[in-house]
């Protein structure tokens, strides 16, 4: 369903307005909602979860226990009020707040009020410009994700190809921040990030192309729709998901995609661009305060995007694991919520996997990284693409009528 | 209704078009005249992006995404790497010298004027067509009449790959790893 | 359609002129390459604009050759006639990428040989 | 179809507007709450407290460049293969296995290129030249020569 139809159904009075006005307004709200319910809070939630997991993984309990008092001491103005935190009723309320939750608030406040430093040697114009480019590249990909049943902000025909294209804006953005910082480590980190992202783009794109080839469409909503049925069952639920179809052959591109995706967002074990033992913090070494937090937000948005693409292309997107027939009778808003729930849960699962990977695996060396990309992932992805083409051909051959003229009459749309 | 050269300014899309056109033109000019080679390169980013926007206005969505992928994600990154590899440390800020700017400007202006004259005076046989999806049409053309160029382009890419790798290897040897 | 063909042709002409200016006046070989990219982009804009606006004179499918699936040819498996310009633009993109790779390889070789990438001083062929 | 790209534009505008609004709000709020005292050491490049040694724009490893050169070829391959992947199912009844072999030839030629750069050692990060050098070149690259140069 087109977003416009959905809006007309939801708010009937908008039918009389000029369509483009409603469309722009609604997409604006939709995008704003995605920005504010997915990207920004996700960064917060993910930070919280990551901190807790990291604390457990490293026996570093601090961030799990931070409470009310540290929040007060985060700001100069409220610092005098820290004595208040020891007054009995306030202390009681403060102690009821779950451990570590206020760390996230304190972090946000700290970033928001921190001194904004642009180094004297830096190219101040490009230094300010770089976060815009990176953020635009990572946020614009969200435009085509089917966040619920046949509902995405825009329903582009070239869906997945658009995502691959627009996210390549990140690469010059990263190089721009590295160059403008006038810092050796930042420049070197930018170089590493750029060459890593572009290298891993190839296995990722080839494994996504495998799905496009099997589906015959690049539209993400069509790809989701094609996963409704599988193994000859209409509304097959779990069995219709791409990883479980074709006898599970698509698990290989899925794994290739996920490894490549982890490398594209520069997370451990592929976090060479920001390896703190070698390159301080990589391309955003010189960024501080709120300006830095945009890079951080872009990283978490990218992590979610990797999960969302994996979900859409391989795990049925917003489709539930039970047959869709179970909930077809529900009212529209409930259906929307159901789709969004499954999309979010599946996508966020990948974010959690990435967070766990960070605290489990050691970092790669750069030669190992390139070895993995060029000598393992790309040959496997190419080979599997050809194999899946063969499988698809074999299946289509079985379904075709034998006479070519009949085929022409029957198969052409 | 105000219309400039067929551009209806009452349509909000026209203003978006003008914005993209302005970005493309201004950044292309910046590429040509900037004194700093890195600024030239990052202006090229804006030019490529603006051109991709113009492709969307021409209903060529697949090529717009391809433009982003190949030009911004590939060629521009390569150019930036090239700049950072081949420029000396001292002259990175003012590094984009020009020779004969006046002569060059005269030639460029002449070319522009001739092309503009032709494109404005020619009576183009314009056809009004509803927008259509392009990706599968391109695929059909690749598999139909353009099958030989499609396969030949892989040979071209193979040549480029081998040639570039050979050149890079040679200069690496010279450098002494 | 929002803008007419002339708009795109003018933008294309401007990009072409700036590209030529860059190629003619720059000393740095990488800058010259940027000018080439501008020219290629100008060509692409023109190709796609003509493909969008101009009435195609010939169909894309082979008319003279009788294929076993002749009825099919009419149904558009060869791609719509108006796609030709975009297909050409796709090949221009291929060409641009190949050209950029080889050109930057050569520039790297020049830099290794001469310690500079000034095209005015590159008068010897032997590095 | 152009209608759909309005959404893309909105997302781009919003991403830029989000940073603009954030930075403006931050500037206003933080002006009230914090001090702003830039000093020479604060504004110098961050090198873990050490005095920066040498210029910023150091020459980096040429391998990055070689990887990018190889990458761009495969990037274009992806652009050409996506339309093929899009129409494979649609056109299969007309072309049958010819369609498949078209793709196999296309990928095969490029896979040959990948094999070539792999065999020549262009994909190695830390390269050993010993394999491909002639004896004369080996002498030229011996340690004594290197020091003299």
Short mmCIF file of C-alpha atoms in Angstrom, two decimals, chain A residues 2-388:
data_model
loop_
_atom_site.label_atom_id
_atom_site.label_comp_id
_atom_site.label_asym_id
_atom_site.label_seq_id
_atom_site.Cartn_x
_atom_site.Cartn_y
_atom_site.Cartn_z
CA UNK A 2 1.27 3.42 -0.87
CA UNK A 3 1.83 5.70 2.08
CA UNK A 4 -0.60 8.19 0.60
CA UNK A 5 -3.45 5.65 0.58
CA UNK A 6 -2.63 4.71 4.13
CA UNK A 7 -2.85 8.35 5.19
CA UNK A 8 -6.11 8.91 3.34
CA UNK A 9 -7.56 5.89 5.07
CA UNK A 10 -6.29 6.94 8.46
CA UNK A 11 -7.22 10.63 8.17
CA UNK A 12 -10.10 10.85 5.67
CA UNK A 13 -10.19 14.65 5.71
CA UNK A 14 -6.78 14.82 3.99
CA UNK A 15 -8.37 13.47 0.79
CA UNK A 16 -9.36 17.01 -0.23
CA UNK A 17 -5.94 18.55 0.13
CA UNK A 18 -3.47 18.74 -2.70
CA UNK A 19 -1.82 15.35 -2.86
CA UNK A 20 1.73 16.56 -2.99
CA UNK A 21 1.17 18.72 0.08
CA UNK A 22 -0.21 15.81 2.10
CA UNK A 23 2.54 13.62 0.78
CA UNK A 24 5.37 15.96 1.68
CA UNK A 25 3.85 16.68 5.06
CA UNK A 26 3.29 13.03 5.87
CA UNK A 27 6.65 11.85 4.65
CA UNK A 28 8.11 14.62 6.72
CA UNK A 29 6.29 13.37 9.79
CA UNK A 30 7.18 9.80 8.94
CA UNK A 31 10.84 10.68 8.54
CA UNK A 32 10.73 12.74 11.68
CA UNK A 33 9.15 9.82 13.52
CA UNK A 34 11.84 7.47 12.23
CA UNK A 35 14.54 9.91 13.23
CA UNK A 36 13.06 10.38 16.66
CA UNK A 37 11.82 6.87 17.43
CA UNK A 38 14.53 4.90 15.71
CA UNK A 39 17.75 6.78 15.21
CA UNK A 40 18.12 9.13 18.16
CA UNK A 41 16.63 7.00 20.97
CA UNK A 42 18.16 3.88 19.48
CA UNK A 43 21.50 5.50 19.94
CA UNK A 44 20.57 6.09 23.56
CA UNK A 45 19.13 2.62 24.12
CA UNK A 46 22.00 0.98 22.33
CA UNK A 47 24.49 2.95 24.37
CA UNK A 48 22.73 1.85 27.53
CA UNK A 49 22.62 -1.79 26.48
CA UNK A 50 26.16 -1.68 25.19
CA UNK A 51 27.40 -0.18 28.42
CA UNK A 52 25.66 -2.80 30.51
CA UNK A 53 26.95 -5.62 28.35
CA UNK A 54 30.42 -4.12 28.34
CA UNK A 55 30.31 -3.74 32.09
CA UNK A 56 29.42 -7.39 32.48
CA UNK A 57 31.95 -8.54 29.90
CA UNK A 58 34.76 -6.60 31.50
CA UNK A 59 33.82 -6.75 35.19
CA UNK A 60 33.55 -3.00 35.04
CA UNK A 61 30.48 -2.33 37.06
CA UNK A 62 30.45 1.46 37.14
CA UNK A 63 28.05 2.18 34.31
CA UNK A 64 25.59 -0.34 35.74
CA UNK A 65 25.19 1.52 39.00
CA UNK A 66 25.35 5.19 38.15
CA UNK A 67 22.48 7.00 39.76
CA UNK A 68 20.92 10.28 40.49
CA UNK A 69 23.89 11.97 42.06
CA UNK A 70 26.12 11.71 39.00
CA UNK A 71 23.40 13.21 36.86
CA UNK A 72 23.30 16.24 39.08
CA UNK A 73 27.05 16.60 39.05
CA UNK A 74 27.15 16.46 35.26
CA UNK A 75 26.26 20.13 34.88
CA UNK A 76 28.05 23.05 36.47
CA UNK A 77 24.76 24.66 37.44
CA UNK A 78 23.37 21.66 39.25
CA UNK A 79 26.64 20.61 40.77
CA UNK A 80 25.82 22.50 43.95
CA UNK A 81 22.67 20.45 44.25
CA UNK A 82 24.49 17.14 44.69
CA UNK A 83 24.04 17.50 48.45
CA UNK A 84 20.31 17.34 47.75
CA UNK A 85 20.71 13.81 46.45
CA UNK A 86 21.52 12.64 49.95
CA UNK A 87 18.32 13.99 51.46
CA UNK A 88 16.26 10.98 52.42
CA UNK A 89 13.11 11.18 50.21
CA UNK A 90 15.10 12.19 47.13
CA UNK A 91 17.67 9.49 47.79
CA UNK A 92 14.85 6.97 48.06
CA UNK A 93 13.39 7.98 44.68
CA UNK A 94 16.85 8.05 43.14
CA UNK A 95 17.61 4.55 44.34
CA UNK A 96 14.47 3.23 42.60
CA UNK A 97 15.83 4.23 39.18
CA UNK A 98 17.33 1.12 37.57
CA UNK A 99 21.09 0.97 37.67
CA UNK A 100 22.96 2.60 34.86
CA UNK A 101 19.91 4.23 33.31
CA UNK A 102 20.99 7.68 34.37
CA UNK A 103 24.42 7.17 32.88
CA UNK A 104 22.76 7.53 29.51
CA UNK A 105 21.09 10.78 30.54
CA UNK A 106 24.33 12.04 32.02
CA UNK A 107 26.17 11.17 28.81
CA UNK A 108 23.64 13.04 26.72
CA UNK A 109 23.84 16.10 28.96
CA UNK A 110 27.61 15.96 28.94
CA UNK A 111 27.78 15.80 25.14
CA UNK A 112 25.26 18.59 24.80
CA UNK A 113 27.10 20.97 27.09
CA UNK A 114 30.67 20.09 26.24
CA UNK A 115 33.00 22.67 24.79
CA UNK A 116 32.95 22.58 21.01
CA UNK A 117 36.55 22.53 19.86
CA UNK A 118 37.73 23.01 16.30
CA UNK A 119 41.52 22.60 16.24
CA UNK A 120 43.44 25.62 15.04
CA UNK A 121 45.14 23.70 12.22
CA UNK A 122 41.86 22.25 10.97
CA UNK A 123 40.04 23.24 7.84
CA UNK A 124 37.10 24.66 9.70
CA UNK A 125 34.62 24.63 6.78
CA UNK A 126 35.14 20.97 5.83
CA UNK A 127 35.38 20.10 9.52
CA UNK A 128 31.86 21.42 10.05
CA UNK A 129 30.55 19.98 6.80
CA UNK A 130 31.65 16.37 7.31
CA UNK A 131 28.98 15.33 9.87
CA UNK A 132 26.25 16.52 7.49
CA UNK A 133 27.52 14.31 4.69
CA UNK A 134 27.92 11.27 6.92
CA UNK A 135 24.54 11.76 8.57
CA UNK A 136 22.75 12.35 5.25
CA UNK A 137 24.28 9.18 3.82
CA UNK A 138 23.34 6.97 6.71
CA UNK A 139 19.93 8.46 7.47
CA UNK A 140 18.60 8.67 3.90
CA UNK A 141 18.79 4.88 3.61
CA UNK A 142 15.92 4.67 6.09
CA UNK A 143 13.57 6.11 3.46
CA UNK A 144 12.91 2.75 1.82
CA UNK A 145 12.88 0.33 4.75
CA UNK A 146 9.50 -1.38 4.96
CA UNK A 147 8.89 -0.69 8.64
CA UNK A 148 5.54 -2.45 8.55
CA UNK A 149 3.34 -4.36 6.10
CA UNK A 150 3.78 -2.60 2.76
CA UNK A 151 4.47 0.65 4.45
CA UNK A 152 7.68 2.52 3.88
CA UNK A 153 8.30 6.24 3.66
CA UNK A 154 8.80 5.95 -0.07
CA UNK A 155 8.23 2.94 -2.23
CA UNK A 156 11.13 3.17 -4.65
CA UNK A 157 11.35 0.79 -7.57
CA UNK A 158 15.09 0.45 -7.15
CA UNK A 159 14.80 0.13 -3.33
CA UNK A 160 17.84 -1.93 -2.39
CA UNK A 161 20.03 -0.44 -5.11
CA UNK A 162 19.14 3.00 -3.83
CA UNK A 163 20.26 1.97 -0.34
CA UNK A 164 23.61 0.74 -1.68
CA UNK A 165 24.00 3.95 -3.69
CA UNK A 166 23.06 6.52 -1.10
CA UNK A 167 25.11 4.90 1.66
CA UNK A 168 28.23 5.43 -0.43
CA UNK A 169 27.92 9.11 0.56
CA UNK A 170 29.42 8.02 3.87
CA UNK A 171 32.81 7.31 2.32
CA UNK A 172 33.69 10.86 1.16
CA UNK A 173 32.18 12.15 4.40
CA UNK A 174 34.59 10.05 6.40
CA UNK A 175 37.51 11.11 4.24
CA UNK A 176 36.41 14.72 4.62
CA UNK A 177 36.38 14.55 8.41
CA UNK A 178 39.74 12.79 8.42
CA UNK A 179 41.37 15.31 6.13
CA UNK A 180 39.82 18.42 7.71
CA UNK A 181 40.96 17.44 11.21
CA UNK A 182 44.61 18.13 10.36
CA UNK A 183 45.61 15.21 12.54
CA UNK A 184 47.73 12.28 11.42
CA UNK A 185 45.61 9.71 13.21
CA UNK A 186 42.37 11.17 11.93
CA UNK A 187 43.64 11.18 8.34
CA UNK A 188 44.96 7.66 8.61
CA UNK A 189 41.72 6.50 10.22
CA UNK A 190 39.75 8.13 7.43
CA UNK A 191 41.86 6.34 4.82
CA UNK A 192 41.42 3.02 6.54
CA UNK A 193 37.69 3.55 6.96
CA UNK A 194 37.24 4.51 3.32
CA UNK A 195 39.17 1.57 1.92
CA UNK A 196 37.46 -0.83 4.32
CA UNK A 197 33.96 0.41 3.53
CA UNK A 198 34.46 0.35 -0.22
CA UNK A 199 36.07 -3.10 -0.15
CA UNK A 200 33.28 -4.69 1.84
CA UNK A 201 30.65 -3.00 -0.31
CA UNK A 202 31.33 -5.58 -3.01
CA UNK A 203 30.51 -8.83 -1.15
CA UNK A 204 27.55 -7.07 0.45
CA UNK A 205 26.18 -5.88 -2.87
CA UNK A 206 26.71 -9.26 -4.54
CA UNK A 207 24.89 -11.13 -1.79
CA UNK A 208 22.01 -8.64 -1.91
CA UNK A 209 22.00 -9.06 -5.70
CA UNK A 210 21.44 -12.79 -5.18
CA UNK A 211 18.16 -12.01 -3.44
CA UNK A 212 17.20 -9.51 -6.15
CA UNK A 213 17.85 -12.16 -8.78
CA UNK A 214 15.67 -14.73 -6.96
CA UNK A 215 12.85 -12.25 -6.38
CA UNK A 216 13.03 -10.45 -9.71
CA UNK A 217 12.52 -7.09 -8.05
CA UNK A 218 14.58 -4.46 -6.28
CA UNK A 219 11.59 -2.96 -4.53
CA UNK A 220 11.89 -3.76 -0.83
CA UNK A 221 8.13 -4.12 -0.39
CA UNK A 222 8.01 -6.60 -3.27
CA UNK A 223 10.87 -8.54 -1.72
CA UNK A 224 8.94 -8.73 1.54
CA UNK A 225 5.79 -9.76 -0.32
CA UNK A 226 7.67 -12.56 -2.08
CA UNK A 227 8.52 -14.02 1.31
CA UNK A 228 4.88 -14.53 2.27
CA UNK A 229 4.78 -17.98 0.73
CA UNK A 230 7.30 -20.74 0.40
CA UNK A 231 7.54 -24.47 -0.31
CA UNK A 232 4.21 -24.24 -2.11
CA UNK A 233 2.40 -22.98 0.99
CA UNK A 234 0.48 -19.72 0.85
CA UNK A 235 1.26 -17.59 3.89
CA UNK A 236 3.94 -19.93 5.10
CA UNK A 237 5.21 -17.85 8.02
CA UNK A 238 8.71 -18.79 9.00
CA UNK A 239 9.18 -21.12 6.02
CA UNK A 240 8.68 -18.31 3.54
CA UNK A 241 11.65 -16.28 4.75
CA UNK A 242 14.45 -16.20 2.26
CA UNK A 243 16.99 -17.92 4.52
CA UNK A 244 14.71 -20.90 4.92
CA UNK A 245 13.62 -21.09 1.30
CA UNK A 246 15.58 -22.83 -1.44
CA UNK A 247 16.53 -25.52 1.04
CA UNK A 248 18.46 -23.04 3.16
CA UNK A 249 20.94 -22.29 0.37
CA UNK A 250 20.64 -18.55 0.98
CA UNK A 251 22.24 -18.89 4.41
CA UNK A 252 25.61 -18.41 2.73
CA UNK A 253 24.85 -14.99 1.17
CA UNK A 254 23.17 -14.05 4.42
CA UNK A 255 26.29 -14.78 6.43
CA UNK A 256 28.47 -13.04 3.84
CA UNK A 257 26.16 -10.05 3.97
CA UNK A 258 26.22 -9.88 7.76
CA UNK A 259 30.01 -10.12 8.01
CA UNK A 260 30.36 -7.49 5.30
CA UNK A 261 27.75 -5.32 7.00
CA UNK A 262 29.62 -5.45 10.30
CA UNK A 263 32.75 -4.38 8.46
CA UNK A 264 30.92 -1.55 6.71
CA UNK A 265 29.82 0.02 9.99
CA UNK A 266 33.37 -0.27 11.37
CA UNK A 267 32.42 -2.30 14.42
CA UNK A 268 34.69 -4.72 16.22
CA UNK A 269 36.17 -7.06 15.06
CA UNK A 270 36.48 -4.74 12.06
CA UNK A 271 36.99 -1.47 13.92
CA UNK A 272 40.42 -0.77 12.46
CA UNK A 273 39.53 2.78 11.45
CA UNK A 274 39.06 3.64 15.09
CA UNK A 275 41.41 1.18 16.72
CA UNK A 276 42.09 3.05 19.94
CA UNK A 277 45.42 1.37 20.55
CA UNK A 278 46.74 2.47 17.15
CA UNK A 279 44.80 5.47 15.97
CA UNK A 280 43.31 7.19 19.04
CA UNK A 281 39.73 7.30 17.77
CA UNK A 282 40.10 7.27 14.00
CA UNK A 283 38.57 9.86 11.74
CA UNK A 284 36.62 11.57 14.51
CA UNK A 285 39.56 12.00 16.88
CA UNK A 286 39.34 15.78 16.80
CA UNK A 287 35.59 15.98 17.08
CA UNK A 288 34.21 16.75 20.50
CA UNK A 289 30.93 17.27 22.23
CA UNK A 290 27.73 17.44 20.26
CA UNK A 291 29.46 17.50 16.88
CA UNK A 292 31.07 14.17 17.72
CA UNK A 293 27.73 12.70 18.75
CA UNK A 294 26.48 12.96 15.15
CA UNK A 295 29.16 10.53 14.06
CA UNK A 296 28.14 8.34 16.94
CA UNK A 297 24.48 8.57 15.94
CA UNK A 298 25.36 7.80 12.33
CA UNK A 299 27.25 4.71 13.50
CA UNK A 300 24.29 3.39 15.47
CA UNK A 301 21.90 4.30 12.65
CA UNK A 302 24.15 2.35 10.31
CA UNK A 303 24.16 -0.63 12.66
CA UNK A 304 20.38 -0.59 12.70
CA UNK A 305 20.33 -0.17 8.92
CA UNK A 306 22.52 -3.25 8.48
CA UNK A 307 20.10 -5.19 10.67
CA UNK A 308 17.10 -3.78 8.81
CA UNK A 309 18.48 -4.73 5.40
CA UNK A 310 19.34 -8.22 6.63
CA UNK A 311 15.81 -8.51 8.01
CA UNK A 312 14.13 -7.28 4.85
CA UNK A 313 16.18 -9.24 2.38
CA UNK A 314 16.63 -12.51 4.25
CA UNK A 315 14.31 -12.70 7.26
CA UNK A 316 10.96 -11.60 5.90
CA UNK A 317 11.05 -8.00 7.08
CA UNK A 318 7.88 -7.18 9.00
CA UNK A 319 6.39 -10.62 8.37
CA UNK A 320 5.73 -12.56 11.57
CA UNK A 321 7.17 -16.05 12.07
CA UNK A 322 3.67 -17.52 12.33
CA UNK A 323 1.48 -17.72 9.20
CA UNK A 324 0.17 -14.29 8.36
CA UNK A 325 -3.39 -15.67 8.21
CA UNK A 326 -3.52 -15.71 12.04
CA UNK A 327 -3.79 -11.96 12.40
CA UNK A 328 -5.38 -10.91 9.14
CA UNK A 329 -8.64 -9.99 10.78
CA UNK A 330 -7.15 -7.38 13.09
CA UNK A 331 -7.87 -3.67 12.59
CA UNK A 332 -5.42 -1.77 10.43
CA UNK A 333 -3.56 0.04 13.18
CA UNK A 334 -3.02 -3.20 15.09
CA UNK A 335 -1.69 -4.80 11.91
CA UNK A 336 0.65 -1.86 11.46
CA UNK A 337 1.86 -2.25 15.03
CA UNK A 338 2.35 -5.99 14.54
CA UNK A 339 4.47 -5.46 11.45
CA UNK A 340 6.50 -2.74 13.10
CA UNK A 341 7.04 -4.95 16.15
CA UNK A 342 8.47 -7.83 14.11
CA UNK A 343 10.55 -5.55 11.93
CA UNK A 344 12.00 -3.81 14.95
CA UNK A 345 12.63 -6.99 16.96
CA UNK A 346 14.39 -8.73 14.08
CA UNK A 347 16.46 -5.71 13.17
CA UNK A 348 17.41 -4.94 16.72
CA UNK A 349 18.47 -8.54 17.21
CA UNK A 350 21.30 -7.87 14.77
CA UNK A 351 22.32 -4.75 16.67
CA UNK A 352 22.55 -6.88 19.83
CA UNK A 353 24.61 -9.48 17.98
CA UNK A 354 26.98 -6.74 16.86
CA UNK A 355 27.29 -5.41 20.42
CA UNK A 356 28.04 -8.90 21.69
CA UNK A 357 30.59 -9.42 18.93
CA UNK A 358 32.38 -6.28 20.01
CA UNK A 359 33.02 -7.66 23.46
CA UNK A 360 33.75 -11.20 22.33
CA UNK A 361 36.10 -11.04 19.38
CA UNK A 362 39.56 -9.50 19.15
CA UNK A 363 40.33 -6.99 16.43
CA UNK A 364 41.53 -8.04 13.00
CA UNK A 365 44.83 -6.87 11.56
CA UNK A 366 44.46 -4.83 8.41
CA UNK A 367 46.06 -7.43 6.16
CA UNK A 368 43.75 -10.08 7.60
CA UNK A 369 40.83 -7.75 6.99
CA UNK A 370 41.65 -7.32 3.31
CA UNK A 371 42.41 -11.02 3.01
CA UNK A 372 38.97 -11.85 4.41
CA UNK A 373 37.25 -9.47 2.02
CA UNK A 374 39.03 -10.11 -1.25
CA UNK A 375 40.07 -13.72 -0.95
CA UNK A 376 37.23 -15.21 1.05
CA UNK A 377 34.02 -13.20 0.92
CA UNK A 378 34.09 -11.97 -2.69
CA UNK A 379 34.87 -15.37 -4.27
CA UNK A 380 32.24 -17.04 -2.08
CA UNK A 381 29.66 -14.37 -2.89
CA UNK A 382 30.34 -14.57 -6.64
CA UNK A 383 30.31 -18.36 -6.64
CA UNK A 384 27.09 -18.49 -4.67
CA UNK A 385 25.50 -15.96 -6.97
CA UNK A 386 26.20 -18.23 -9.93
CA UNK A 387 25.00 -21.30 -8.00
CA UNK A 388 21.76 -19.60 -7.01
#
